[in-house]
Coordinates of C-alpha atoms in Angstrom, one line a residue:
M1 CA -13.2 -15.3 -3.6
K2 CA -13.6 -16.6 -7.1
T3 CA -11.8 -14.7 -9.8
N4 CA -13.6 -13.7 -12.9
L5 CA -11.7 -14.1 -16.1
I6 CA -12.4 -10.9 -18.0
N7 CA -11.1 -9.2 -21.1
K8 CA -8.3 -7.0 -19.7
Y9 CA -8.2 -4.6 -22.7
T10 CA -11.9 -3.9 -22.4
I11 CA -11.7 -3.3 -18.7
L12 CA -8.7 -1.0 -19.0
M13 CA -10.6 1.1 -21.4
L14 CA -13.6 1.2 -19.1
T15 CA -11.3 2.2 -16.2
V16 CA -10.1 5.2 -18.2
I17 CA -13.6 6.2 -19.2
L18 CA -14.9 6.1 -15.7
T19 CA -12.0 7.8 -14.0
A20 CA -10.9 10.4 -16.5
T21 CA -14.2 11.9 -17.6
S22 CA -12.6 14.8 -19.3
C23 CA -11.1 12.4 -21.8
T24 CA -14.2 10.3 -22.6
K25 CA -15.1 12.2 -25.8
N26 CA -12.4 10.3 -27.7
F27 CA -13.4 6.8 -26.6
Q28 CA -16.2 6.2 -29.0
D29 CA -13.8 6.1 -31.9
I30 CA -11.3 4.1 -29.9
N31 CA -13.8 1.4 -28.9
T32 CA -15.6 1.4 -32.2
D33 CA -12.4 1.0 -34.3
P34 CA -9.6 -0.3 -32.1
V35 CA -7.4 -1.0 -35.1
A36 CA -7.3 2.7 -35.8
Y37 CA -6.0 3.3 -32.3
G38 CA -2.3 3.2 -32.8
P39 CA 1.0 5.1 -32.6
T40 CA -0.4 8.1 -34.5
N41 CA -3.3 8.8 -32.3
F42 CA -2.5 7.1 -29.0
D43 CA -2.5 9.4 -26.0
P44 CA -0.5 7.9 -23.2
N45 CA -2.4 9.9 -20.6
Y46 CA -5.2 7.4 -20.8
T47 CA -2.9 4.5 -20.0
L48 CA -1.3 6.5 -17.2
T49 CA -4.7 6.8 -15.6
S50 CA -5.1 3.0 -15.6
A51 CA -1.6 2.5 -14.1
Q52 CA -2.4 4.9 -11.3
L53 CA -5.9 3.5 -10.5
N54 CA -4.6 -0.1 -10.6
Y55 CA -1.9 0.6 -8.1
T56 CA -4.7 0.8 -5.6
G57 CA -5.6 -2.8 -6.3
S58 CA -7.0 -5.0 -9.0
I59 CA -10.0 -4.1 -11.0
D60 CA -11.2 -7.7 -10.6
F61 CA -12.8 -7.6 -7.2
A62 CA -9.8 -6.1 -5.4
Y63 CA -8.0 -9.5 -6.0
D64 CA -4.6 -8.5 -4.7
T65 CA -5.8 -6.0 -2.1
W66 CA -8.0 -8.6 -0.5
R67 CA -5.3 -11.2 -0.3
G68 CA -2.1 -9.2 0.0
N69 CA -2.9 -6.0 1.8
L70 CA -5.8 -7.3 4.0
I71 CA -5.7 -11.1 4.5
Y72 CA -1.9 -11.1 5.0
A73 CA -0.2 -7.7 5.7
S74 CA -2.9 -6.1 7.9
T75 CA -3.2 -9.0 10.3
M76 CA 0.5 -10.0 10.4
M77 CA 1.2 -6.4 11.4
Q78 CA -1.6 -6.5 14.0
G79 CA -3.4 -3.6 12.5
L80 CA -6.5 -5.7 11.8
S81 CA -7.6 -9.0 13.4
T82 CA -10.2 -11.6 12.3
V83 CA -11.6 -15.0 12.9
V84 CA -12.5 -15.5 9.2
S85 CA -11.0 -18.9 8.5
Y86 CA -9.4 -18.2 5.1
W87 CA -7.6 -15.1 6.4
A88 CA -4.4 -17.1 6.7
G89 CA -2.1 -14.1 7.5
D90 CA -3.6 -13.7 11.0
K91 CA -2.2 -17.1 12.0
Y92 CA 1.0 -17.1 9.8
L93 CA -0.4 -19.9 7.7
L94 CA 0.7 -20.3 4.1
N95 CA -1.9 -20.0 1.3
E96 CA 0.3 -20.0 -1.8
G97 CA -2.5 -18.6 -4.0
Y98 CA -3.0 -15.6 -1.7
T99 CA 0.7 -14.7 -1.2
A100 CA 1.1 -14.9 -5.0
A101 CA -1.9 -12.6 -5.6
Y102 CA 0.0 -9.3 -5.6
W103 CA 2.5 -10.7 -8.2
G104 CA -0.5 -12.0 -10.1
S105 CA -1.1 -14.0 -13.2
T106 CA -1.9 -13.4 -16.9
A107 CA -5.3 -12.0 -15.8
V108 CA -4.8 -10.1 -12.6
G109 CA -2.1 -8.7 -10.3
A110 CA 0.6 -6.1 -10.3
Y111 CA 2.6 -7.3 -13.4
I112 CA -0.4 -7.4 -15.8
E113 CA -2.4 -4.5 -14.3
Q114 CA 0.3 -2.1 -13.1
V115 CA 3.6 -2.9 -14.7
R116 CA 2.4 -3.5 -18.3
P117 CA 0.5 -0.2 -18.6
V118 CA 3.1 2.0 -17.0
V119 CA 5.9 0.4 -19.0
D120 CA 3.8 1.1 -22.2
V121 CA 3.6 4.8 -21.1
V122 CA 7.3 5.0 -20.4
Q123 CA 8.2 3.4 -23.7
F124 CA 5.8 5.4 -25.9
T125 CA 6.8 8.7 -24.4
K126 CA 10.6 8.2 -24.4
D127 CA 12.3 10.9 -26.4
N128 CA 8.9 12.4 -27.3
I129 CA 9.0 16.1 -26.4
K130 CA 5.2 16.3 -26.7
Y131 CA 4.9 14.1 -23.7
S132 CA 8.0 15.0 -21.7
N133 CA 6.2 15.5 -18.3
V134 CA 4.0 12.4 -18.9
H135 CA 7.2 10.5 -19.4
Q136 CA 8.7 11.7 -16.1
V137 CA 5.6 11.1 -14.1
A138 CA 5.4 7.6 -15.6
R139 CA 9.0 6.9 -14.6
I140 CA 8.2 8.0 -11.0
W141 CA 5.0 5.9 -11.0
K142 CA 6.9 2.9 -12.4
A143 CA 9.4 3.2 -9.5
L144 CA 6.6 3.3 -7.0
I145 CA 5.1 0.2 -8.5
F146 CA 8.3 -1.8 -8.6
A147 CA 9.3 -0.7 -5.1
R148 CA 6.3 -2.4 -3.6
I149 CA 6.7 -5.6 -5.7
T150 CA 10.4 -6.0 -4.7
D151 CA 9.6 -5.1 -1.1
L152 CA 7.1 -8.0 -1.0
Y153 CA 9.1 -10.6 -2.9
G154 CA 12.8 -9.6 -3.1
D155 CA 14.6 -10.3 -6.4
V156 CA 12.0 -9.9 -9.1
P157 CA 11.7 -9.3 -12.8
Y158 CA 12.4 -5.6 -13.3
S159 CA 14.7 -4.5 -16.1
E160 CA 13.1 -6.8 -18.6
A161 CA 9.6 -6.8 -17.1
G162 CA 6.7 -5.5 -19.2
L163 CA 8.8 -5.3 -22.4
G164 CA 7.6 -8.5 -24.1
Y165 CA 5.8 -6.6 -26.8
Y166 CA 8.9 -4.6 -27.5
T167 CA 11.6 -7.3 -27.1
S168 CA 9.8 -10.6 -27.6
N169 CA 11.3 -11.7 -24.3
F170 CA 8.6 -13.3 -22.3
N171 CA 10.8 -14.9 -19.7
P172 CA 12.3 -11.9 -17.9
K173 CA 15.3 -12.4 -15.6
Y174 CA 14.9 -11.7 -11.9
D175 CA 17.0 -8.7 -11.0
K176 CA 18.8 -8.6 -7.7
Q177 CA 17.0 -6.3 -5.2
Q178 CA 20.2 -4.4 -4.6
A179 CA 20.4 -3.5 -8.3
I180 CA 16.6 -2.7 -8.4
Y181 CA 16.9 -0.3 -5.6
A182 CA 20.0 1.4 -7.2
D183 CA 18.0 1.9 -10.4
L184 CA 14.8 3.1 -8.6
L185 CA 16.8 5.8 -6.8
K186 CA 18.4 6.9 -10.0
E187 CA 15.1 6.9 -11.9
V188 CA 13.2 8.9 -9.3
E189 CA 16.0 11.4 -8.9
E190 CA 16.4 12.0 -12.6
A191 CA 12.6 12.0 -13.4
T192 CA 11.8 14.4 -10.6
A193 CA 14.6 16.8 -11.7
A194 CA 13.4 16.7 -15.3
L195 CA 9.8 17.6 -14.6
N196 CA 9.1 21.0 -16.2
P197 CA 6.2 23.3 -14.9
A198 CA 6.2 25.0 -18.3
G199 CA 6.0 21.7 -20.2
D200 CA 3.1 19.5 -21.4
K201 CA 0.0 19.0 -19.2
V202 CA -0.3 15.5 -17.7
T203 CA -4.1 15.2 -18.4
G204 CA -4.3 11.6 -17.3
D205 CA -3.1 12.3 -13.8
V206 CA -5.8 11.5 -11.2
I207 CA -3.5 12.2 -8.2
Y208 CA -2.5 15.8 -8.6
K209 CA -4.4 16.8 -11.8
G210 CA -1.1 17.6 -13.6
D211 CA 0.3 19.9 -10.9
I212 CA 4.0 19.6 -11.6
A213 CA 5.1 21.3 -8.4
K214 CA 3.3 18.7 -6.4
W215 CA 4.8 15.9 -8.5
K216 CA 8.3 17.3 -7.7
R217 CA 7.5 17.1 -4.0
F218 CA 6.0 13.6 -4.5
G219 CA 9.1 12.5 -6.3
N220 CA 11.5 13.7 -3.6
T221 CA 9.3 12.2 -0.9
L222 CA 9.4 8.9 -2.7
L223 CA 13.2 9.2 -3.0
L224 CA 13.3 9.7 0.7
R225 CA 11.3 6.6 1.4
L226 CA 13.3 4.5 -1.0
A227 CA 16.5 5.6 0.6
M228 CA 15.4 5.0 4.2
R229 CA 14.4 1.5 3.2
L230 CA 18.1 0.8 3.0
T231 CA 19.2 1.8 6.5
K232 CA 20.0 -1.8 7.6
V233 CA 21.9 -2.8 4.5
D234 CA 23.6 0.2 3.0
E235 CA 23.5 3.2 5.4
N236 CA 25.9 5.3 3.4
L237 CA 23.7 5.0 0.2
A238 CA 20.6 5.7 2.3
K239 CA 22.2 8.9 3.8
T240 CA 23.4 10.1 0.4
Y241 CA 19.9 10.0 -1.2
V242 CA 18.2 11.3 1.9
Q243 CA 20.4 14.4 1.7
K244 CA 19.3 14.9 -1.9
A245 CA 15.6 14.7 -1.0
I246 CA 15.6 16.9 2.2
G247 CA 14.3 20.4 1.6
N248 CA 12.3 19.3 -1.4
T249 CA 9.7 16.9 0.1
M250 CA 6.0 17.4 0.8
S251 CA 5.3 20.5 2.8
G252 CA 1.9 19.8 4.3
N253 CA -1.1 17.5 4.2
E254 CA -2.3 19.4 1.0
D255 CA 0.5 17.5 -0.8
N256 CA -0.8 14.1 0.3
A257 CA -1.1 11.7 -2.7
F258 CA -4.4 9.9 -2.9
I259 CA -6.9 8.6 -5.4
K260 CA -10.5 9.5 -4.9
H261 CA -12.6 6.6 -6.1
D262 CA -15.9 6.6 -7.9
I263 CA -19.0 4.5 -7.3
A264 CA -20.2 4.6 -10.9
G265 CA -17.7 2.1 -12.3
S266 CA -18.7 -0.6 -9.8
R267 CA -15.7 -2.8 -8.9
V268 CA -13.5 -1.2 -11.5
T269 CA -13.5 2.2 -9.9
Q270 CA -14.7 1.7 -6.3
N271 CA -12.3 1.7 -3.4
R272 CA -10.5 -1.6 -3.1
N273 CA -10.2 -1.9 0.6
S274 CA -13.8 -0.8 1.0
Q275 CA -15.1 -3.6 -1.3
V276 CA -13.6 -6.1 1.0
L277 CA -14.3 -4.5 4.4
L278 CA -17.9 -3.7 3.5
G279 CA -18.4 -7.5 3.0
D280 CA -18.9 -7.7 -0.7
G281 CA -17.3 -11.1 -0.9
G282 CA -18.0 -12.6 2.5
Q283 CA -18.5 -11.6 6.2
E284 CA -15.5 -9.4 6.5
N285 CA -17.8 -6.5 7.5
Y286 CA -18.8 -8.3 10.7
Y287 CA -15.7 -10.4 11.5
V288 CA -12.7 -8.1 10.6
K289 CA -11.9 -5.7 13.4
W290 CA -9.1 -3.4 14.5
S291 CA -6.5 -5.4 16.4
K292 CA -6.1 -5.2 20.1
T293 CA -2.5 -4.1 19.6
F294 CA -3.6 -1.1 17.5
I295 CA -6.5 0.0 19.7
D296 CA -4.6 -0.5 23.0
L297 CA -1.7 1.7 21.8
L298 CA -4.1 4.5 20.9
K299 CA -6.0 4.1 24.1
T300 CA -3.1 4.1 26.5
S301 CA -1.8 7.4 25.2
G302 CA -5.1 9.1 24.9
D303 CA -4.6 9.6 21.2
P304 CA -7.3 11.7 19.6
R305 CA -7.3 9.5 16.6
L306 CA -9.0 6.7 18.6
G307 CA -12.4 8.5 18.6
K308 CA -12.2 9.0 14.8
V309 CA -10.8 5.8 13.3
A310 CA -12.6 3.3 15.4
V311 CA -16.3 2.5 16.1
T312 CA -18.2 -0.3 17.8
K313 CA -21.6 -1.6 17.0
L314 CA -21.2 -0.8 13.3
Y315 CA -22.7 -4.1 12.2
L316 CA -25.2 -5.7 14.6
D317 CA -26.0 -8.9 12.7
E318 CA -23.6 -11.3 10.9
S319 CA -26.2 -11.9 8.2
S320 CA -26.7 -8.2 7.3
K321 CA -24.5 -5.7 5.4
D322 CA -26.4 -2.8 6.8
Q323 CA -24.4 -0.3 8.9
N324 CA -25.9 0.8 12.2
A325 CA -26.2 4.6 12.0
A326 CA -26.1 4.7 15.8
F327 CA -22.6 3.2 15.9
D328 CA -20.5 4.1 19.0
A329 CA -17.4 6.3 18.4
N330 CA -16.7 7.0 22.1
P331 CA -13.0 6.3 22.7
A332 CA -13.8 4.6 26.0
S333 CA -16.0 2.1 24.2
Q334 CA -13.3 1.0 21.8
K335 CA -11.9 -2.5 22.1
G336 CA -9.5 -4.3 19.7
M337 CA -9.8 -8.0 18.9
P338 CA -6.8 -10.1 19.7
N339 CA -4.9 -11.7 16.8
G340 CA -4.5 -15.4 16.3
K341 CA -8.0 -16.4 17.4
D342 CA -10.7 -18.5 15.7
L343 CA -14.1 -20.0 16.2
S344 CA -12.9 -23.6 16.8
G345 CA -14.4 -24.0 20.2
I346 CA -10.9 -25.0 21.5
A347 CA -9.7 -23.4 24.7
G348 CA -7.0 -20.8 24.2
R349 CA -7.9 -20.4 20.5
D350 CA -11.6 -19.5 20.3
V351 CA -12.0 -15.8 20.6
R352 CA -15.3 -16.3 22.4
Q353 CA -13.4 -17.7 25.3
D354 CA -11.0 -14.8 25.4
P355 CA -11.4 -12.4 28.5
S356 CA -12.0 -9.5 26.1
Y357 CA -15.0 -11.1 24.4
T358 CA -18.5 -9.9 24.9
T359 CA -20.0 -9.8 21.4
F360 CA -18.5 -9.2 18.0
P361 CA -20.3 -5.8 17.5
E362 CA -18.5 -4.6 20.6
Y363 CA -15.1 -5.1 19.0
S364 CA -13.9 -2.0 17.1
S365 CA -14.4 -1.6 13.3
P366 CA -12.8 1.0 11.0
H367 CA -14.9 4.1 11.0
P368 CA -17.4 4.0 8.0
G369 CA -15.9 7.3 6.8
M370 CA -12.7 5.4 6.1
I371 CA -14.3 2.7 4.0
K372 CA -16.6 4.5 1.7
R373 CA -17.0 3.0 -1.8
D374 CA -16.0 6.4 -3.3
G375 CA -13.5 7.1 -0.6
L376 CA -9.7 7.6 -0.7
T377 CA -6.8 5.4 -1.2
F378 CA -3.7 7.1 0.2
I379 CA -0.5 6.6 -1.7
L380 CA 2.2 8.7 0.0
T381 CA 1.8 11.4 2.7
Y382 CA 3.4 14.4 4.4
A383 CA 3.3 12.6 7.7
E384 CA 5.4 9.7 6.4
S385 CA 7.9 12.2 5.0
E386 CA 8.3 14.1 8.2
L387 CA 8.7 11.0 10.3
L388 CA 11.3 9.6 8.0
I389 CA 13.2 12.9 8.0
A390 CA 13.0 12.8 11.8
E391 CA 14.7 9.4 11.7
A392 CA 17.4 10.7 9.4
A393 CA 18.0 13.6 11.7
Q394 CA 18.3 11.2 14.7
R395 CA 20.6 8.8 12.9
W396 CA 22.8 11.2 11.0
A397 CA 22.2 14.7 12.4
I398 CA 21.0 16.0 9.0
G399 CA 17.9 17.8 7.9
G400 CA 17.3 19.8 11.0
S401 CA 15.8 18.9 14.4
A402 CA 14.5 15.4 14.9
A403 CA 12.1 16.7 17.5
T404 CA 10.7 19.3 15.1
H405 CA 10.2 16.8 12.3
Y406 CA 8.7 14.3 14.7
A407 CA 6.2 16.8 15.9
N408 CA 5.3 17.8 12.4
G409 CA 4.8 14.2 11.4
L410 CA 2.7 13.3 14.4
K411 CA 0.5 16.3 14.0
A412 CA 0.0 15.6 10.3
A413 CA -0.8 12.0 11.0
I414 CA -3.6 13.2 13.3
T415 CA -5.0 16.0 11.2
Y416 CA -4.9 14.3 7.8
L417 CA -7.8 12.1 8.8
G418 CA -10.3 14.8 7.7
Q419 CA -9.3 14.1 4.1
Y420 CA -11.1 10.8 4.4
D421 CA -14.3 12.4 5.6
A422 CA -15.3 15.6 7.4
S423 CA -16.5 13.4 10.3
L424 CA -13.0 12.3 11.0
A425 CA -11.4 15.8 11.2
I426 CA -9.3 16.6 14.2
S427 CA -8.5 20.3 14.8
D428 CA -5.0 21.7 14.8
A429 CA -5.5 22.7 18.4
T430 CA -6.4 19.2 19.5
A431 CA -3.4 17.8 17.7
D432 CA -1.1 20.4 19.1
L433 CA -2.1 19.5 22.6
F434 CA -1.4 15.9 22.1
V435 CA 1.9 16.5 20.4
T436 CA 3.0 18.8 23.3
A437 CA 2.0 16.2 25.9
H438 CA 4.0 13.5 24.1
P439 CA 7.3 15.1 23.2
Y440 CA 10.1 13.5 21.3
V441 CA 12.8 11.8 23.5
A442 CA 16.0 11.2 21.6
L443 CA 16.9 8.2 23.8
T444 CA 13.9 6.3 22.5
G445 CA 13.6 8.3 19.3
L446 CA 13.8 5.5 16.7
Q447 CA 11.1 3.6 18.6
Q448 CA 8.9 6.7 18.9
I449 CA 9.2 7.6 15.2
N450 CA 8.6 4.2 13.8
T451 CA 5.7 3.4 16.2
Q452 CA 4.0 6.5 14.9
Y453 CA 4.8 5.5 11.4
W454 CA 3.1 2.1 12.1
L455 CA 0.1 3.8 13.5
H456 CA -0.1 6.2 10.6
A457 CA 0.3 3.6 7.9
N458 CA -2.4 1.5 9.6
T459 CA -4.8 4.4 9.5
M460 CA -3.9 4.9 5.8
L461 CA -5.0 1.2 5.4
D462 CA -1.7 0.8 3.6
F463 CA -0.6 -2.4 5.4
Y464 CA 2.0 -3.2 2.7
E465 CA 3.8 -0.1 3.9
T466 CA 3.2 -0.9 7.6
W467 CA 4.8 -4.3 7.0
S468 CA 7.8 -3.0 5.0
N469 CA 8.7 -0.3 7.5
W470 CA 8.3 -2.6 10.4
R471 CA 10.7 -5.1 8.8
R472 CA 13.2 -2.3 8.3
S473 CA 12.9 -0.7 11.7
S474 CA 11.7 -3.5 14.0
F475 CA 9.3 -1.1 15.7
P476 CA 6.9 -1.3 17.3
V477 CA 7.8 -4.5 19.1
L478 CA 5.1 -6.9 18.2
T479 CA 4.4 -10.2 20.1
P480 CA 4.1 -12.9 17.5
V481 CA 1.0 -15.1 17.2
V482 CA 1.6 -18.8 17.9
Y483 CA -1.1 -20.8 16.1
P484 CA -1.0 -24.6 15.4
G485 CA 0.4 -25.4 12.0
N486 CA 1.8 -22.0 11.3
A487 CA 4.4 -21.8 8.5
T488 CA 7.1 -19.7 10.3
N489 CA 7.8 -21.5 13.6
G490 CA 5.9 -18.7 15.4
T491 CA 7.7 -15.8 14.0
I492 CA 6.2 -12.9 12.1
P493 CA 6.5 -13.4 8.3
R494 CA 9.2 -11.4 6.5
R495 CA 8.3 -11.8 2.8
F496 CA 5.9 -13.5 0.3
P497 CA 7.2 -16.6 -1.4
Y498 CA 7.4 -16.6 -5.2
P499 CA 4.3 -17.8 -7.1
V500 CA 4.5 -21.5 -7.9
E501 CA 3.2 -20.6 -11.4
E502 CA 6.6 -19.1 -12.1
A503 CA 8.1 -22.5 -12.0
A504 CA 6.1 -23.5 -15.0
K505 CA 6.3 -20.2 -16.9
N506 CA 9.8 -18.9 -16.2
N507 CA 11.5 -21.9 -14.7
A508 CA 15.2 -21.2 -15.0
N509 CA 15.0 -17.6 -13.7
Y510 CA 12.5 -18.7 -11.0
K511 CA 14.8 -21.5 -9.8
A512 CA 17.8 -19.2 -9.6
A513 CA 15.9 -16.6 -7.6
S514 CA 14.1 -19.0 -5.3
S515 CA 17.4 -20.8 -4.3
A516 CA 19.0 -17.4 -3.5
V517 CA 16.5 -16.1 -0.9
P518 CA 18.2 -15.7 2.5
G519 CA 16.4 -18.0 4.8
G520 CA 14.6 -19.8 2.0
D521 CA 11.8 -19.1 -0.4
N522 CA 9.1 -19.1 2.2
L523 CA 7.3 -16.7 4.6
A524 CA 10.3 -16.6 7.0
G525 CA 12.8 -15.8 4.3
R526 CA 14.1 -12.3 3.9
V527 CA 14.5 -9.7 1.1
W528 CA 18.0 -8.1 0.6
W529 CA 17.3 -4.9 2.5
D530 CA 15.9 -6.8 5.5
K531 CA 19.3 -7.8 6.7
Q532 CA 19.3 -9.9 9.9

């Protein structure tokens, strides 16, 4: 997992060339004479492309995705399981370098690869009528970026972040998460309302190809998700913004936001989750499996997703990266691997002594259609939207019938899988039968809704979102792993600690924020909205 130190400017340009082919005709001049590439001929669409792509993970060997989304979030949430020794999240062990990976450094991570380019777009396009829609899309994307950063860490640099070039302030303050969320809600509401279908074309948009109607629905769906994050800490504010979003959110799986990756650009453009789960950096292809918790939940309900998202016998030899074309997708064959196990030889810990163990190939892996190098990274979906509206309806009797929105969300979470690959498609009729057989029950509504949200986010491979919504809702009820030397006293982690590098680079602001974390600046501490 060695990080390559690369020239970020060169790679950002390469990113745009490989992902926005319609714009490549201008890059010969840009790369040949970078001095001439300035305010008079700069097109912010190029940089928007980079900000969108980099949200799916670092261009440097999926640096943050590997550590944050997979090693930690996926296993803490019992979506995936592994016996790979450096996957610390599965056992609630603290690896400070890995928990700091999403925040990043001067070379990789969210602040340098996501925040910097999107702030540049927002700043350049401000008050520039030529790029009005680009500006609004960038504001929405900036909110998406910062929402994840603050969800993972709590109080973080926000209002002054990414502005060093413009303000010469290279030690940004840490804004309170409460203030960050208030501004995110304002920004998304304003930017979404300001989008103009008759305005400029957003040519750098690799999500919706500049479709402003879809961006409006995306913006309102993001507004809904941001608002619902606050249900434990400020229910009135949450309800206020949910009411603003309802009626304007995504209307079907065709509105799902995703990025289709490209093999041609190698690590720069290939799917980030796939690079890791295909074993590019280790033996993850053989030793990372779906969790027993995840598979058992699908199996006990006869969920049709089980025969699509999981396969056994995908890799038959730990020394080979070759997939077995005769893998087994039979739902009856699927078996999840328990979390918190290792290969130590110690009774009670070694997975090979677990009653479920036969061979590693007989534990379930993600379907190969989900982890293609040129496959999809899902950003935000209609199923998420409908499940959140169902919860709002249950909590506050707004937005219509909770049962109807729940049914819509569950069906969408089943049928969207075909967007990954045709082999994962599930028919409307099959989905309808399952939904009808598993109706909404108001008495256990919040548990039903958020359990389905957990299942859906896991199938999206967006374990950051799985973790955030679980912390907010407490569903499904997960049994913590108890492993020797764990950093949380046997409780499921609640946040990532601040990077220790911040103590050297931004000491005063870091110390103030670190000392203010409820429960301490550690894996067991809590962000503001995760009220105990």
